[in-house]
Structures are given as structure tokens and as C-alpha cells.
Amino acid sequence: MVTAFRGGRVDAIRDQVKPEAQQQRVWVIRHVNIIPMTAENKVIENATVLIRGNHIISINGAVPDSAEIIDGKGKWLIPGLIDMHVHIPVDGHFN
């Protein structure tokens, strides 16, 4: 999720931080709109999302002083989507 939102920057940070330290790294995305996929037609507007390591810890919770703040104004946060209908070329006859 975060990688898609931040582009290549999170990957670069992740590669530079030791795995045990990475789990302690904290990011906060402020003013972001969330489509949680938990209820039909639900949107959480202007939310604050706390991320520690690779996990979302809270939505609209307390923000630690040590967090790196990301401005999400005008952005959307959605669950990762996977295309389960893909044709993979397995022989030379596939165009």
C-alpha cells in the first residue's frame, strides 16, 4: 500500500534500513481519503493513517512525535488490488 502511495521512495528507505529497525520505522499519512472495502459505498475522508514497518497500525489515532509525516491531501488510499484473470504465454502460439 505504502509503496504505491509513495512511489519508489519507500522501497529506497526499506533497502537502507536494517529489517529489525524497519519494523520500528513510523510513517503517518495525513488528510488522505480511504476506501476501506469493509462496507458498501463507505469512504473515510480526511483521515490520518499510522504505519509502523509494513503494517497499518491505526486510522485517526494518536500520532507519535517520531513519525515521518506524509501529506495525503487530495490522495486516495485503497487496499492492494490483484488481477486474478491473467493470460500467461506458455507456448510460442500465444499473441
PDB file of C-alpha atoms in Angstrom:
ATOM      1  CA  MET A   1       0.000   0.000   0.000  1.00  0.00           C
ATOM      2  CA  VAL A   2       2.539   2.457   1.062  1.00  0.00           C
ATOM      3  CA  THR A   3       4.835   1.675  -1.843  1.00  0.00           C
ATOM      4  CA  ALA A   4       2.120   2.578  -4.349  1.00  0.00           C
ATOM      5  CA  PHE A   5       1.357   5.806  -2.499  1.00  0.00           C
ATOM      6  CA  ARG A   6       4.939   6.972  -2.171  1.00  0.00           C
ATOM      7  CA  GLY A   7       6.322   5.560  -5.408  1.00  0.00           C
ATOM      8  CA  GLY A   8       9.908   4.304  -5.272  1.00  0.00           C
ATOM      9  CA  ARG A   9      10.819   6.298  -2.167  1.00  0.00           C
ATOM     10  CA  VAL A  10       9.558   3.747   0.367  1.00  0.00           C
ATOM     11  CA  ASP A  11      11.432   0.961  -1.425  1.00  0.00           C
ATOM     12  CA  ALA A  12      14.600   3.059  -1.217  1.00  0.00           C
ATOM     13  CA  ILE A  13      14.065   3.675   2.508  1.00  0.00           C
ATOM     14  CA  ARG A  14      13.284  -0.001   3.111  1.00  0.00           C
ATOM     15  CA  ASP A  15      16.516  -1.067   1.394  1.00  0.00           C
ATOM     16  CA  GLN A  16      18.607   1.290   3.551  1.00  0.00           C
ATOM     17  CA  VAL A  17      17.152   0.293   6.925  1.00  0.00           C
ATOM     18  CA  LYS A  18      18.017  -2.960   8.710  1.00  0.00           C
ATOM     19  CA  PRO A  19      14.980  -5.304   8.974  1.00  0.00           C
ATOM     20  CA  GLU A  20      14.711  -5.011  12.776  1.00  0.00           C
ATOM     21  CA  ALA A  21      14.952  -1.205  12.601  1.00  0.00           C
ATOM     22  CA  GLN A  22      12.494  -1.086   9.713  1.00  0.00           C
ATOM     23  CA  GLN A  23       9.786  -2.609  11.902  1.00  0.00           C
ATOM     24  CA  GLN A  24      10.178   0.401  14.218  1.00  0.00           C
ATOM     25  CA  ARG A  25      10.030   2.996  11.406  1.00  0.00           C
ATOM     26  CA  VAL A  26       6.801   5.021  11.631  1.00  0.00           C
ATOM     27  CA  TRP A  27       5.015   6.952   8.888  1.00  0.00           C
ATOM     28  CA  VAL A  28       1.809   8.957   9.136  1.00  0.00           C
ATOM     29  CA  ILE A  29      -0.286   9.845   6.100  1.00  0.00           C
ATOM     30  CA  ARG A  30      -2.451  12.856   6.953  1.00  0.00           C
ATOM     31  CA  HIS A  31      -5.523  14.230   5.165  1.00  0.00           C
ATOM     32  CA  VAL A  32      -5.941  11.126   2.970  1.00  0.00           C
ATOM     33  CA  ASN A  33      -9.244   9.656   1.768  1.00  0.00           C
ATOM     34  CA  ILE A  34      -9.610   5.918   2.456  1.00  0.00           C
ATOM     35  CA  ILE A  35     -11.741   3.311   0.720  1.00  0.00           C
ATOM     36  CA  PRO A  36     -11.665   0.576   3.386  1.00  0.00           C
ATOM     37  CA  MET A  37     -13.706  -2.054   1.467  1.00  0.00           C
ATOM     38  CA  THR A  38     -15.419  -3.038   4.737  1.00  0.00           C
ATOM     39  CA  ALA A  39     -18.846  -1.583   3.914  1.00  0.00           C
ATOM     40  CA  GLU A  40     -20.623  -0.730   0.697  1.00  0.00           C
ATOM     41  CA  ASN A  41     -20.076   2.849  -0.500  1.00  0.00           C
ATOM     42  CA  LYS A  42     -18.015   3.773   2.569  1.00  0.00           C
ATOM     43  CA  VAL A  43     -15.253   6.380   2.375  1.00  0.00           C
ATOM     44  CA  ILE A  44     -13.253   7.730   5.311  1.00  0.00           C
ATOM     45  CA  GLU A  45     -12.440  11.312   4.369  1.00  0.00           C
ATOM     46  CA  ASN A  46      -9.530  13.438   5.605  1.00  0.00           C
ATOM     47  CA  ALA A  47      -8.074  10.556   7.648  1.00  0.00           C
ATOM     48  CA  THR A  48      -4.762  10.107   9.432  1.00  0.00           C
ATOM     49  CA  VAL A  49      -3.149   6.685   8.914  1.00  0.00           C
ATOM     50  CA  LEU A  50      -0.348   5.412  11.170  1.00  0.00           C
ATOM     51  CA  ILE A  51       2.017   2.860   9.593  1.00  0.00           C
ATOM     52  CA  ARG A  52       4.763   1.024  11.518  1.00  0.00           C
ATOM     53  CA  GLY A  53       7.116  -1.069   9.414  1.00  0.00           C
ATOM     54  CA  ASN A  54       4.878  -2.624   6.769  1.00  0.00           C
ATOM     55  CA  HIS A  55       1.618  -2.593   8.744  1.00  0.00           C
ATOM     56  CA  ILE A  56      -1.212  -0.109   9.230  1.00  0.00           C
ATOM     57  CA  ILE A  57      -1.460   0.362  12.991  1.00  0.00           C
ATOM     58  CA  SER A  58      -4.352   2.806  13.271  1.00  0.00           C
ATOM     59  CA  ILE A  59      -6.685   5.163  11.467  1.00  0.00           C
ATOM     60  CA  ASN A  60      -7.337   8.529  13.126  1.00  0.00           C
ATOM     61  CA  GLY A  61      -5.331   7.519  16.202  1.00  0.00           C
ATOM     62  CA  ALA A  62      -2.560   9.323  18.084  1.00  0.00           C
ATOM     63  CA  VAL A  63       0.482  10.415  16.077  1.00  0.00           C
ATOM     64  CA  PRO A  64       3.910   9.718  17.630  1.00  0.00           C
ATOM     65  CA  ASP A  65       6.421  12.593  17.624  1.00  0.00           C
ATOM     66  CA  SER A  66       8.953  10.390  15.804  1.00  0.00           C
ATOM     67  CA  ALA A  67       6.676   9.719  12.807  1.00  0.00           C
ATOM     68  CA  GLU A  68       7.589  10.837   9.304  1.00  0.00           C
ATOM     69  CA  ILE A  69       4.600  12.877   8.098  1.00  0.00           C
ATOM     70  CA  ILE A  70       3.289  12.410   4.558  1.00  0.00           C
ATOM     71  CA  ASP A  71       0.717  14.874   3.222  1.00  0.00           C
ATOM     72  CA  GLY A  72      -2.063  12.863   1.581  1.00  0.00           C
ATOM     73  CA  LYS A  73      -4.327  15.807   0.738  1.00  0.00           C
ATOM     74  CA  GLY A  74      -6.229  15.014  -2.451  1.00  0.00           C
ATOM     75  CA  LYS A  75      -4.929  11.411  -2.455  1.00  0.00           C
ATOM     76  CA  TRP A  76      -6.715   8.084  -2.008  1.00  0.00           C
ATOM     77  CA  LEU A  77      -5.648   5.041  -0.007  1.00  0.00           C
ATOM     78  CA  ILE A  78      -7.153   1.702  -1.056  1.00  0.00           C
ATOM     79  CA  PRO A  79      -6.393  -1.964  -0.402  1.00  0.00           C
ATOM     80  CA  GLY A  80      -3.988  -3.641  -2.794  1.00  0.00           C
ATOM     81  CA  LEU A  81      -5.843  -4.994  -5.795  1.00  0.00           C
ATOM     82  CA  ILE A  82      -4.807  -8.158  -7.615  1.00  0.00           C
ATOM     83  CA  ASP A  83      -5.808  -9.055 -11.167  1.00  0.00           C
ATOM     84  CA  MET A  84      -6.732 -12.742 -10.830  1.00  0.00           C
ATOM     85  CA  HIS A  85      -7.640 -13.082 -14.518  1.00  0.00           C
ATOM     86  CA  VAL A  86      -4.353 -13.045 -16.400  1.00  0.00           C
ATOM     87  CA  HIS A  87      -3.307 -14.922 -19.522  1.00  0.00           C
ATOM     88  CA  ILE A  88       0.301 -16.055 -19.329  1.00  0.00           C
ATOM     89  CA  PRO A  89       2.069 -17.026 -22.543  1.00  0.00           C
ATOM     90  CA  VAL A  90       3.132 -20.640 -22.023  1.00  0.00           C
ATOM     91  CA  ASP A  91       3.942 -21.534 -25.592  1.00  0.00           C
ATOM     92  CA  GLY A  92       5.012 -19.876 -28.822  1.00  0.00           C
ATOM     93  CA  HIS A  93       1.440 -19.683 -30.176  1.00  0.00           C
ATOM     94  CA  PHE A  94       0.224 -17.005 -27.753  1.00  0.00           C
ATOM     95  CA  ASN A  95      -0.037 -13.455 -29.153  1.00  0.00           C
TER      96      ASN A  95
END
